[in-house]
PDB file of C-alpha atoms in Angstrom:
ATOM      1  CA  MET H   1     -30.751  -0.464  10.631  1.00 41.00           C
ATOM      2  CA  PRO H   2     -27.750  -1.773   8.779  1.00 42.00           C
ATOM      3  CA  PRO H   3     -24.553   0.219   9.340  1.00 43.00           C
ATOM      4  CA  PRO H   4     -23.778   2.747   6.730  1.00 48.00           C
ATOM      5  CA  PRO H   5     -21.638   1.493   3.647  1.00 51.00           C
ATOM      6  CA  PHE H   6     -17.896   2.301   3.720  1.00 52.00           C
ATOM      7  CA  PRO H   7     -17.034   5.045   1.239  1.00 54.00           C
ATOM      8  CA  PRO H   8     -15.450   3.773  -2.109  1.00 56.00           C
ATOM      9  CA  ARG H   9     -11.659   3.572  -1.882  1.00 57.00           C
ATOM     10  CA  PRO H  10      -9.888   6.004  -4.405  1.00 58.00           C
ATOM     11  CA  GLU H  11      -7.462   4.666  -7.010  1.00 72.00           C
ATOM     12  CA  THR H  12      -4.700   6.778  -5.284  1.00 72.00           C
ATOM     13  CA  PRO H  13      -3.064   7.374  -3.030  1.00 93.00           C
ATOM     14  CA  ARG H  14      -3.210   3.766  -2.026  1.00 97.00           C
ATOM     15  CA  ILE H  15      -2.521   2.562   1.603  1.00 98.00           C
ATOM     16  CA  VAL H  16      -1.059  -0.811   1.195  1.00 98.00           C
ATOM     17  CA  LEU H  17      -0.081  -3.200   4.220  1.00 98.00           C
ATOM     18  CA  TYR H  18       1.937  -6.520   4.088  1.00 98.00           C
ATOM     19  CA  HIS H  19       0.614  -9.115   6.395  1.00 98.00           C
ATOM     20  CA  GLN H  20       3.160 -11.716   7.177  1.00 98.00           C
ATOM     21  CA  THR H  21       3.117 -12.404  10.930  1.00 98.00           C
ATOM     22  CA  HIS H  22      -0.329 -13.886  11.373  1.00 98.00           C
ATOM     23  CA  TYR H  23       0.332 -14.954  14.947  1.00 97.00           C
ATOM     24  CA  THR H  24       2.325 -13.205  17.598  1.00 94.00           C
ATOM     25  CA  SER H  25       5.101 -14.921  19.526  1.00 92.00           C
ATOM     26  CA  SER H  26       2.449 -15.766  22.265  1.00 93.00           C
ATOM     27  CA  LYS H  27       0.473 -17.744  19.666  1.00 94.00           C
ATOM     28  CA  GLU H  28      -2.177 -15.132  19.517  1.00 96.00           C
ATOM     29  CA  TYR H  29      -3.950 -14.707  16.016  1.00 97.00           C
ATOM     30  CA  VAL H  30      -3.504 -11.318  14.643  1.00 98.00           C
ATOM     31  CA  SER H  31      -6.975 -10.129  12.975  1.00 98.00           C
ATOM     32  CA  ILE H  32      -6.878  -7.875   9.979  1.00 98.00           C
ATOM     33  CA  LEU H  33     -10.493  -7.070  10.495  1.00 98.00           C
ATOM     34  CA  PRO H  34      -9.838  -3.743  12.338  1.00 98.00           C
ATOM     35  CA  LEU H  35      -8.282  -2.462   9.104  1.00 98.00           C
ATOM     36  CA  LEU H  36     -11.967  -2.410   7.912  1.00 97.00           C
ATOM     37  CA  THR H  37     -13.943  -1.943  11.140  1.00 96.00           C
ATOM     38  CA  GLU H  38     -11.839   1.119  12.258  1.00 96.00           C
ATOM     39  CA  ASN H  39     -12.365   2.695   8.914  1.00 85.00           C
ATOM     40  CA  THR H  40      -8.621   3.163   8.409  1.00 96.00           C
ATOM     41  CA  GLY H  41      -8.536   4.107   4.695  1.00 96.00           C
ATOM     42  CA  THR H  42      -6.530   0.905   3.866  1.00 98.00           C
ATOM     43  CA  THR H  43      -6.907  -0.086   0.143  1.00 98.00           C
ATOM     44  CA  HIS H  44      -4.797  -3.178  -0.181  1.00 98.00           C
ATOM     45  CA  VAL H  45      -3.543  -5.980   2.119  1.00 98.00           C
ATOM     46  CA  ILE H  46      -0.749  -8.246   0.696  1.00 98.00           C
ATOM     47  CA  LEU H  47      -0.489 -11.578   2.371  1.00 98.00           C
ATOM     48  CA  ALA H  48       3.144 -12.735   2.790  1.00 97.00           C
ATOM     49  CA  ALA H  49       4.870 -14.885   1.891  1.00 97.00           C
ATOM     50  CA  ILE H  50       4.125 -17.631  -0.619  1.00 98.00           C
ATOM     51  CA  HIS H  51       7.041 -19.908  -1.504  1.00 98.00           C
ATOM     52  CA  LEU H  52       7.449 -22.328  -4.211  1.00 98.00           C
ATOM     53  CA  ASN H  53       9.511 -25.245  -2.838  1.00 97.00           C
ATOM     54  CA  ASP H  54      10.614 -28.676  -4.281  1.00 96.00           C
ATOM     55  CA  PRO H  55       9.051 -30.782  -5.584  1.00 97.00           C
ATOM     56  CA  PRO H  56       6.525 -28.815  -7.799  1.00 97.00           C
ATOM     57  CA  GLY H  57       3.231 -28.339  -5.789  1.00 97.00           C
ATOM     58  CA  ASN H  58       4.970 -28.049  -2.495  1.00 98.00           C
ATOM     59  CA  ILE H  59       3.763 -24.433  -1.727  1.00 98.00           C
ATOM     60  CA  HIS H  60       3.902 -22.791   1.646  1.00 98.00           C
ATOM     61  CA  LEU H  61       2.462 -19.569   2.999  1.00 98.00           C
ATOM     62  CA  ASN H  62       5.494 -18.717   5.083  1.00 97.00           C
ATOM     63  CA  GLU H  63       6.374 -22.096   6.600  1.00 95.00           C
ATOM     64  CA  THR H  64       2.938 -23.842   6.311  1.00 97.00           C
ATOM     65  CA  PRO H  65       0.816 -25.067   3.433  1.00 98.00           C
ATOM     66  CA  PRO H  66      -1.810 -22.489   2.701  1.00 98.00           C
ATOM     67  CA  ASP H  67      -4.675 -24.929   3.109  1.00 97.00           C
ATOM     68  CA  ASP H  68      -3.716 -25.707   6.811  1.00 98.00           C
ATOM     69  CA  ALA H  69      -6.059 -25.173   9.529  1.00 97.00           C
ATOM     70  CA  ILE H  70      -4.007 -22.525  11.026  1.00 97.00           C
ATOM     71  CA  PHE H  71      -4.986 -20.254   8.222  1.00 98.00           C
ATOM     72  CA  GLU H  72      -8.791 -20.920   8.432  1.00 98.00           C
ATOM     73  CA  THR H  73      -9.718 -17.557  10.225  1.00 98.00           C
ATOM     74  CA  LEU H  74      -7.420 -15.623   7.961  1.00 98.00           C
ATOM     75  CA  TRP H  75      -8.951 -16.898   4.797  1.00 98.00           C
ATOM     76  CA  ASP H  76     -12.437 -16.040   6.433  1.00 98.00           C
ATOM     77  CA  GLU H  77     -11.249 -12.362   7.259  1.00 98.00           C
ATOM     78  CA  VAL H  78      -9.866 -12.056   3.676  1.00 98.00           C
ATOM     79  CA  LEU H  79     -13.413 -12.599   2.294  1.00 98.00           C
ATOM     80  CA  VAL H  80     -14.822  -9.989   4.702  1.00 98.00           C
ATOM     81  CA  LEU H  81     -12.273  -7.414   3.558  1.00 98.00           C
ATOM     82  CA  GLN H  82     -12.873  -8.109  -0.090  1.00 98.00           C
ATOM     83  CA  ASP H  83     -16.581  -8.011   0.200  1.00 97.00           C
ATOM     84  CA  SER H  84     -16.123  -4.305   1.591  1.00 96.00           C
ATOM     85  CA  GLY H  85     -13.765  -3.068  -1.245  1.00 97.00           C
ATOM     86  CA  ILE H  86     -10.266  -3.774   0.251  1.00 98.00           C
ATOM     87  CA  LYS H  87      -8.183  -5.893  -2.376  1.00 98.00           C
ATOM     88  CA  VAL H  88      -6.248  -8.637  -0.973  1.00 98.00           C
ATOM     89  CA  LEU H  89      -3.081  -9.899  -2.903  1.00 98.00           C
ATOM     90  CA  GLY H  90      -0.553 -12.601  -2.243  1.00 98.00           C
ATOM     91  CA  MET H  91       3.146 -11.950  -2.103  1.00 98.00           C
ATOM     92  CA  LEU H  92       5.316 -14.358  -3.953  1.00 98.00           C
ATOM     93  CA  GLY H  93       9.077 -14.551  -3.072  1.00 96.00           C
ATOM     94  CA  GLY H  94      10.815 -12.151  -0.579  1.00 91.00           C
ATOM     95  CA  ALA H  95      13.935 -12.824   1.258  1.00 83.00           C
ATOM     96  CA  ALA H  96      13.673 -16.641   0.997  1.00 87.00           C
ATOM     97  CA  ARG H  97      15.113 -17.322  -2.214  1.00 90.00           C
ATOM     98  CA  GLY H  98      14.190 -20.101  -4.827  1.00 93.00           C
ATOM     99  CA  SER H  99      10.541 -19.365  -5.925  1.00 97.00           C
ATOM    100  CA  PHE H 100      11.646 -17.172  -9.014  1.00 96.00           C
ATOM    101  CA  GLY H 101      14.588 -19.323  -9.811  1.00 96.00           C
ATOM    102  CA  ARG H 102      12.112 -22.237 -10.164  1.00 97.00           C
ATOM    103  CA  LEU H 103       9.819 -20.191 -12.400  1.00 98.00           C
ATOM    104  CA  ASP H 104      12.810 -19.035 -14.516  1.00 97.00           C
ATOM    105  CA  GLY H 105      13.599 -22.433 -16.219  1.00 94.00           C
ATOM    106  CA  SER H 106      12.502 -24.481 -19.222  1.00 97.00           C
ATOM    107  CA  GLU H 107       8.821 -24.263 -20.314  1.00 97.00           C
ATOM    108  CA  GLU H 108       8.205 -27.669 -18.768  1.00 97.00           C
ATOM    109  CA  SER H 109       9.775 -26.608 -15.517  1.00 97.00           C
ATOM    110  CA  PHE H 110       7.760 -23.293 -15.537  1.00 98.00           C
ATOM    111  CA  GLU H 111       4.444 -25.179 -15.956  1.00 98.00           C
ATOM    112  CA  ALA H 112       5.238 -27.674 -13.158  1.00 98.00           C
ATOM    113  CA  TYR H 113       5.860 -24.906 -10.549  1.00 98.00           C
ATOM    114  CA  TYR H 114       3.395 -22.342 -11.890  1.00 98.00           C
ATOM    115  CA  CYS H 115       0.219 -24.495 -12.414  1.00 98.00           C
ATOM    116  CA  PRO H 116      -0.087 -25.282  -8.534  1.00 98.00           C
ATOM    117  CA  LEU H 117       0.487 -21.529  -7.840  1.00 98.00           C
ATOM    118  CA  ARG H 118      -2.332 -20.706 -10.269  1.00 98.00           C
ATOM    119  CA  ASP H 119      -4.624 -23.265  -8.562  1.00 98.00           C
ATOM    120  CA  MET H 120      -3.793 -21.848  -5.122  1.00 98.00           C
ATOM    121  CA  ILE H 121      -4.860 -18.152  -6.354  1.00 98.00           C
ATOM    122  CA  HIS H 122      -8.056 -19.480  -7.715  1.00 98.00           C
ATOM    123  CA  LYS H 123      -8.886 -21.324  -4.596  1.00 98.00           C
ATOM    124  CA  HIS H 124      -8.234 -18.586  -2.278  1.00 98.00           C
ATOM    125  CA  LYS H 125      -9.836 -15.826  -4.599  1.00 98.00           C
ATOM    126  CA  LEU H 126      -6.950 -13.640  -4.310  1.00 98.00           C
ATOM    127  CA  ASP H 127      -7.180 -10.120  -6.097  1.00 98.00           C
ATOM    128  CA  GLY H 128      -3.729 -10.144  -7.373  1.00 98.00           C
ATOM    129  CA  LEU H 129      -0.086 -11.104  -6.768  1.00 98.00           C
ATOM    130  CA  ASP H 130       3.013  -9.126  -5.731  1.00 98.00           C
ATOM    131  CA  LEU H 131       6.222 -10.219  -7.146  1.00 98.00           C
ATOM    132  CA  ASP H 132       8.995  -9.567  -4.626  1.00 97.00           C
ATOM    133  CA  VAL H 133      11.825 -10.707  -6.719  1.00 97.00           C
ATOM    134  CA  GLU H 134      14.840 -10.736  -4.421  1.00 91.00           C
ATOM    135  CA  GLU H 135      16.885 -13.231  -6.328  1.00 94.00           C
ATOM    136  CA  GLU H 136      18.346 -13.216  -9.842  1.00 93.00           C
ATOM    137  CA  MET H 137      15.618 -13.699 -12.440  1.00 95.00           C
ATOM    138  CA  SER H 138      15.785 -13.020 -16.274  1.00 96.00           C
ATOM    139  CA  LEU H 139      13.828 -10.269 -17.770  1.00 97.00           C
ATOM    140  CA  GLU H 140      12.306 -13.002 -20.058  1.00 97.00           C
ATOM    141  CA  GLY H 141      11.333 -14.909 -17.017  1.00 97.00           C
ATOM    142  CA  VAL H 142       9.383 -12.327 -15.259  1.00 98.00           C
ATOM    143  CA  ILE H 143       7.662 -11.305 -18.458  1.00 98.00           C
ATOM    144  CA  ARG H 144       6.499 -14.821 -19.005  1.00 98.00           C
ATOM    145  CA  LEU H 145       5.090 -14.888 -15.531  1.00 98.00           C
ATOM    146  CA  ILE H 146       3.418 -11.721 -15.832  1.00 98.00           C
ATOM    147  CA  ASP H 147       1.843 -12.461 -19.215  1.00 98.00           C
ATOM    148  CA  ARG H 148       0.661 -15.945 -18.002  1.00 98.00           C
ATOM    149  CA  LEU H 149      -1.127 -14.384 -14.823  1.00 98.00           C
ATOM    150  CA  LYS H 150      -2.859 -12.024 -17.026  1.00 98.00           C
ATOM    151  CA  ALA H 151      -4.025 -14.788 -19.405  1.00 98.00           C
ATOM    152  CA  ASP H 152      -5.306 -16.918 -16.643  1.00 98.00           C
ATOM    153  CA  PHE H 153      -6.734 -14.301 -14.383  1.00 98.00           C
ATOM    154  CA  GLY H 154      -7.916 -11.368 -16.713  1.00 97.00           C
ATOM    155  CA  GLN H 155      -7.387  -7.719 -16.807  1.00 93.00           C
ATOM    156  CA  GLU H 156      -8.942  -6.916 -13.230  1.00 96.00           C
ATOM    157  CA  PHE H 157      -6.180  -9.344 -11.618  1.00 98.00           C
ATOM    158  CA  LEU H 158      -3.603  -6.949  -9.922  1.00 98.00           C
ATOM    159  CA  ILE H 159       0.013  -7.340 -10.651  1.00 98.00           C
ATOM    160  CA  THR H 160       2.649  -5.508  -8.620  1.00 98.00           C
ATOM    161  CA  LEU H 161       6.265  -5.866  -8.055  1.00 98.00           C
ATOM    162  CA  ALA H 162       8.323  -4.877  -5.010  1.00 97.00           C
ATOM    163  CA  PRO H 163      11.770  -3.529  -6.058  1.00 97.00           C
ATOM    164  CA  VAL H 164      14.122  -1.821  -3.548  1.00 95.00           C
ATOM    165  CA  ALA H 165      14.407   1.950  -4.348  1.00 96.00           C
ATOM    166  CA  THR H 166      17.691   1.619  -6.220  1.00 92.00           C
ATOM    167  CA  GLY H 167      16.178  -0.700  -8.809  1.00 93.00           C
ATOM    168  CA  LEU H 168      14.233   2.232 -10.224  1.00 95.00           C
ATOM    169  CA  ILE H 169      17.185   4.492 -10.790  1.00 92.00           C
ATOM    170  CA  ASN H 170      19.621   2.171 -12.422  1.00 81.00           C
ATOM    171  CA  GLN H 171      21.712   1.300  -9.427  1.00 78.00           C
ATOM    172  CA  ARG H 172      22.452  -2.019  -7.799  1.00 79.00           C
ATOM    173  CA  HIS H 173      19.569  -3.866  -6.705  1.00 77.00           C
ATOM    174  CA  LEU H 174      18.193  -7.471  -5.985  1.00 79.00           C
ATOM    175  CA  SER H 175      16.196  -8.709  -8.938  1.00 88.00           C
ATOM    176  CA  GLY H 176      18.488  -9.283 -11.817  1.00 86.00           C
ATOM    177  CA  PHE H 177      16.512  -7.683 -14.620  1.00 93.00           C
ATOM    178  CA  ASP H 178      16.182  -3.926 -15.567  1.00 94.00           C
ATOM    179  CA  TYR H 179      12.955  -2.430 -14.147  1.00 96.00           C
ATOM    180  CA  GLN H 180      12.950   0.489 -16.671  1.00 95.00           C
ATOM    181  CA  VAL H 181      13.086  -2.073 -19.710  1.00 96.00           C
ATOM    182  CA  LEU H 182      10.251  -4.201 -18.002  1.00 97.00           C
ATOM    183  CA  GLU H 183       8.075  -1.024 -17.535  1.00 97.00           C
ATOM    184  CA  VAL H 184       8.570  -0.185 -21.250  1.00 97.00           C
ATOM    185  CA  LEU H 185       7.717  -3.762 -22.186  1.00 97.00           C
ATOM    186  CA  ARG H 186       4.885  -4.616 -19.766  1.00 97.00           C
ATOM    187  CA  GLY H 187       4.054  -1.357 -17.936  1.00 97.00           C
ATOM    188  CA  GLY H 188       0.414  -1.482 -19.312  1.00 97.00           C
ATOM    189  CA  VAL H 189      -0.403  -4.486 -17.190  1.00 97.00           C
ATOM    190  CA  ILE H 190       1.727  -3.834 -14.067  1.00 98.00           C
ATOM    191  CA  ASP H 191      -0.391  -1.821 -11.621  1.00 98.00           C
ATOM    192  CA  TRP H 192       2.151  -0.320  -9.475  1.00 98.00           C
ATOM    193  CA  TYR H 193       5.449  -0.961  -7.579  1.00 98.00           C
ATOM    194  CA  ASN H 194       5.752  -1.331  -3.836  1.00 98.00           C
ATOM    195  CA  VAL H 195       9.095   0.199  -3.633  1.00 98.00           C
ATOM    196  CA  GLN H 196      11.124  -0.622  -0.693  1.00 97.00           C
ATOM    197  CA  PHE H 197      12.815   2.761   0.879  1.00 97.00           C
ATOM    198  CA  TYR H 198      14.400   0.868   3.822  1.00 96.00           C
ATOM    199  CA  CYS H 199      17.143  -1.579   4.746  1.00 93.00           C
ATOM    200  CA  GLY H 200      19.914   0.501   3.190  1.00 91.00           C
ATOM    201  CA  TRP H 201      18.155   0.821  -0.193  1.00 95.00           C
ATOM    202  CA  GLY H 202      16.618   4.140   0.149  1.00 93.00           C
ATOM    203  CA  SER H 203      14.912   6.299   2.919  1.00 96.00           C
ATOM    204  CA  MET H 204      11.615   8.229   3.413  1.00 97.00           C
ATOM    205  CA  ALA H 205      13.092  10.376   6.235  1.00 98.00           C
ATOM    206  CA  ASP H 206      12.690  13.036   3.529  1.00 97.00           C
ATOM    207  CA  SER H 207      11.620  13.228  -0.178  1.00 97.00           C
ATOM    208  CA  GLN H 208      15.022  13.161  -1.683  1.00 97.00           C
ATOM    209  CA  CYS H 209      14.904   9.291  -2.828  1.00 97.00           C
ATOM    210  CA  TYR H 210      11.412   9.523  -4.075  1.00 98.00           C
ATOM    211  CA  ASP H 211      12.341  12.796  -6.087  1.00 98.00           C
ATOM    212  CA  LEU H 212      15.201  10.807  -7.620  1.00 97.00           C
ATOM    213  CA  ILE H 213      12.853   8.176  -8.972  1.00 98.00           C
ATOM    214  CA  MET H 214      10.443  10.796 -10.255  1.00 98.00           C
ATOM    215  CA  ALA H 215      13.417  12.637 -12.124  1.00 97.00           C
ATOM    216  CA  MET H 216      13.987   9.301 -14.013  1.00 95.00           C
ATOM    217  CA  GLY H 217      10.610   9.646 -15.468  1.00 96.00           C
ATOM    218  CA  TRP H 218       8.559   7.080 -13.352  1.00 97.00           C
ATOM    219  CA  PRO H 219       4.849   8.034 -13.273  1.00 97.00           C
ATOM    220  CA  PRO H 220       3.945   9.000  -9.542  1.00 97.00           C
ATOM    221  CA  GLY H 221       0.791   6.979  -9.814  1.00 97.00           C
ATOM    222  CA  LYS H 222       2.893   3.691 -10.095  1.00 97.00           C
ATOM    223  CA  VAL H 223       5.463   4.426  -7.432  1.00 98.00           C
ATOM    224  CA  VAL H 224       4.132   3.381  -3.889  1.00 98.00           C
ATOM    225  CA  ALA H 225       6.536   4.451  -1.193  1.00 98.00           C
ATOM    226  CA  GLY H 226       7.463   1.501   1.048  1.00 98.00           C
ATOM    227  CA  VAL H 227       8.531   1.961   4.695  1.00 98.00           C
ATOM    228  CA  VAL H 228       9.056  -0.206   7.754  1.00 98.00           C
ATOM    229  CA  THR H 229       6.358   0.216  10.308  1.00 98.00           C
ATOM    230  CA  ASN H 230       8.285  -0.664  13.264  1.00 98.00           C
ATOM    231  CA  SER H 231      11.927  -0.445  14.054  1.00 96.00           C
ATOM    232  CA  ALA H 232      11.924  -4.274  14.804  1.00 96.00           C
ATOM    233  CA  ASN H 233      10.923  -4.922  11.210  1.00 96.00           C
ATOM    234  CA  GLY H 234      13.884  -3.806   9.569  1.00 94.00           C
ATOM    235  CA  SER H 235      16.595  -0.983   9.426  1.00 95.00           C
ATOM    236  CA  GLY H 236      15.589   2.396   8.169  1.00 95.00           C
ATOM    237  CA  TRP H 237      12.565   3.016  10.293  1.00 95.00           C
ATOM    238  CA  VAL H 238      11.253   6.631  10.292  1.00 97.00           C
ATOM    239  CA  GLU H 239       9.318   8.256  13.156  1.00 96.00           C
ATOM    240  CA  ILE H 240       5.649   8.418  12.266  1.00 95.00           C
ATOM    241  CA  ASP H 241       5.409  12.093  12.832  1.00 96.00           C
ATOM    242  CA  VAL H 242       8.162  12.631  10.111  1.00 97.00           C
ATOM    243  CA  LEU H 243       6.467  10.233   7.810  1.00 97.00           C
ATOM    244  CA  VAL H 244       3.143  12.260   7.907  1.00 96.00           C
ATOM    245  CA  VAL H 245       4.903  15.387   7.006  1.00 96.00           C
ATOM    246  CA  VAL H 246       6.814  13.786   4.053  1.00 97.00           C
ATOM    247  CA  PHE H 247       3.865  12.133   2.693  1.00 97.00           C
ATOM    248  CA  MET H 248       1.716  15.289   2.903  1.00 96.00           C
ATOM    249  CA  GLY H 249       4.398  16.930   0.786  1.00 96.00           C
ATOM    250  CA  LEU H 250       4.541  14.218  -1.793  1.00 97.00           C
ATOM    251  CA  VAL H 251       0.820  14.230  -2.240  1.00 96.00           C
ATOM    252  CA  GLN H 252       0.940  17.966  -2.909  1.00 95.00           C
ATOM    253  CA  LYS H 253       4.019  17.740  -5.166  1.00 96.00           C
ATOM    254  CA  TYR H 254       2.995  14.817  -7.334  1.00 96.00           C
ATOM    255  CA  PRO H 255      -0.599  14.752  -8.541  1.00 92.00           C
ATOM    256  CA  GLY H 256      -1.635  11.007  -8.472  1.00 94.00           C
ATOM    257  CA  PHE H 257       0.908  10.235  -5.795  1.00 97.00           C
ATOM    258  CA  GLY H 258       0.916   6.445  -5.896  1.00 97.00           C
ATOM    259  CA  GLY H 259       0.658   6.006  -1.968  1.00 97.00           C
ATOM    260  CA  VAL H 260       2.399   4.316   0.904  1.00 98.00           C
ATOM    261  CA  MET H 261       3.139   0.795   1.888  1.00 98.00           C
ATOM    262  CA  GLY H 262       4.042  -0.683   5.114  1.00 98.00           C
ATOM    263  CA  TRP H 263       6.142  -3.715   6.218  1.00 98.00           C
ATOM    264  CA  GLU H 264       4.245  -5.003   8.102  1.00 98.00           C
ATOM    265  CA  TYR H 265       0.954  -4.950   9.890  1.00 98.00           C
ATOM    266  CA  PHE H 266       1.024  -6.849  13.054  1.00 98.00           C
ATOM    267  CA  ASN H 267       3.141  -4.524  15.049  1.00 98.00           C
ATOM    268  CA  ALA H 268       2.989  -1.251  13.169  1.00 98.00           C
ATOM    269  CA  MET H 269       3.510   1.888  15.262  1.00 97.00           C
ATOM    270  CA  PRO H 270       2.257   4.049  16.778  1.00 97.00           C
ATOM    271  CA  GLY H 271      -0.298   1.399  18.137  1.00 97.00           C
ATOM    272  CA  GLY H 272       2.102  -1.591  18.159  1.00 97.00           C
ATOM    273  CA  LEU H 273       0.839  -5.006  18.769  1.00 96.00           C
ATOM    274  CA  GLY H 274      -2.359  -3.787  20.482  1.00 96.00           C
ATOM    275  CA  ARG H 275      -3.462  -1.232  17.798  1.00 98.00           C
ATOM    276  CA  PRO H 276      -1.579  -1.831  14.603  1.00 98.00           C
ATOM    277  CA  TRP H 277      -4.072  -0.291  12.598  1.00 98.00           C
ATOM    278  CA  GLU H 278      -3.357   3.039  13.854  1.00 98.00           C
ATOM    279  CA  TRP H 279      -0.498   3.241  11.205  1.00 98.00           C
ATOM    280  CA  ALA H 280      -3.065   3.101   8.347  1.00 98.00           C
ATOM    281  CA  GLU H 281      -5.089   5.602   9.996  1.00 97.00           C
ATOM    282  CA  ASN H 282      -2.014   7.912  10.281  1.00 96.00           C
ATOM    283  CA  MET H 283      -1.137   7.485   6.668  1.00 96.00           C
ATOM    284  CA  ALA H 284      -4.699   8.085   5.513  1.00 96.00           C
ATOM    285  CA  SER H 285      -4.621  11.480   7.697  1.00 94.00           C
ATOM    286  CA  ALA H 286      -1.356  12.379   5.768  1.00 93.00           C
ATOM    287  CA  MET H 287      -2.808  11.845   2.311  1.00 91.00           C
ATOM    288  CA  ALA H 288      -6.049  13.808   3.219  1.00 91.00           C
ATOM    289  CA  MET H 289      -4.035  16.751   4.616  1.00 87.00           C
ATOM    290  CA  GLY H 290      -1.761  16.646   1.640  1.00 78.00           C
ATOM    291  CA  ARG H 291      -4.571  17.142  -0.678  1.00 77.00           C
ATOM    292  CA  VAL H 292      -5.836  20.250   1.073  1.00 61.00           C
ATOM    293  CA  TRP H 293      -2.474  21.596   2.003  1.00 57.00           C
TER     294      TRP H 293
END
């Protein structure tokens, strides 16, 4: 008999994992299939990081063209996850600057850099694009990009952004534009924000930073709380037992709580390199306990 189908994934709270390290330092491939086969509750995987380089059309996934043979297994696994209901997005930008600057120029320049990106998304059947704008970009520029993505891929295509936590409370951040104004102007087509509560921009050691964002009027369903999954992945790591308690409380306190995001998958605690999917299992347990607490 075929195995029973996996249960449908809820709209919220989401369990989102970034996947940037596709091979360990010992050249072992990091499979994302356990996020499905272990029934972890993962709802979204975001492949990092897409970079638009010079000249136009020179696109890399990290340091390698996305069509390179090194990614064949990854793209095969992406299809398996998608067939089972896990949405897979690409992440554009991040700490390596330049991609958004290249998309923020004249119409001619925008078309030159955008069209190869569009074609790459089509080819690999991504469910959405996460805009991790960690460089100066104009409000007009990010709106043009969002509008074009929706026009080219339709309403089911997911668009998320990844601001640092201070970006949602009118404090210094990395993106250049005002996120509150962006939400007013394009919130209807932005699915959610993967908010970085780490590296000095916020913390999830308690709910204080998240509460500040809620006090600014942000809808809880659109604010996914991002954490580092291992102390090696960035400063601000919070012990898993502490996170479970904090997220249980947020699920109870904010109906429709947006969920949790982890940077990144390959070495996520408590399982580490051997069992990184255990992080998602723990987050799913926290969400479930919060709903019945």
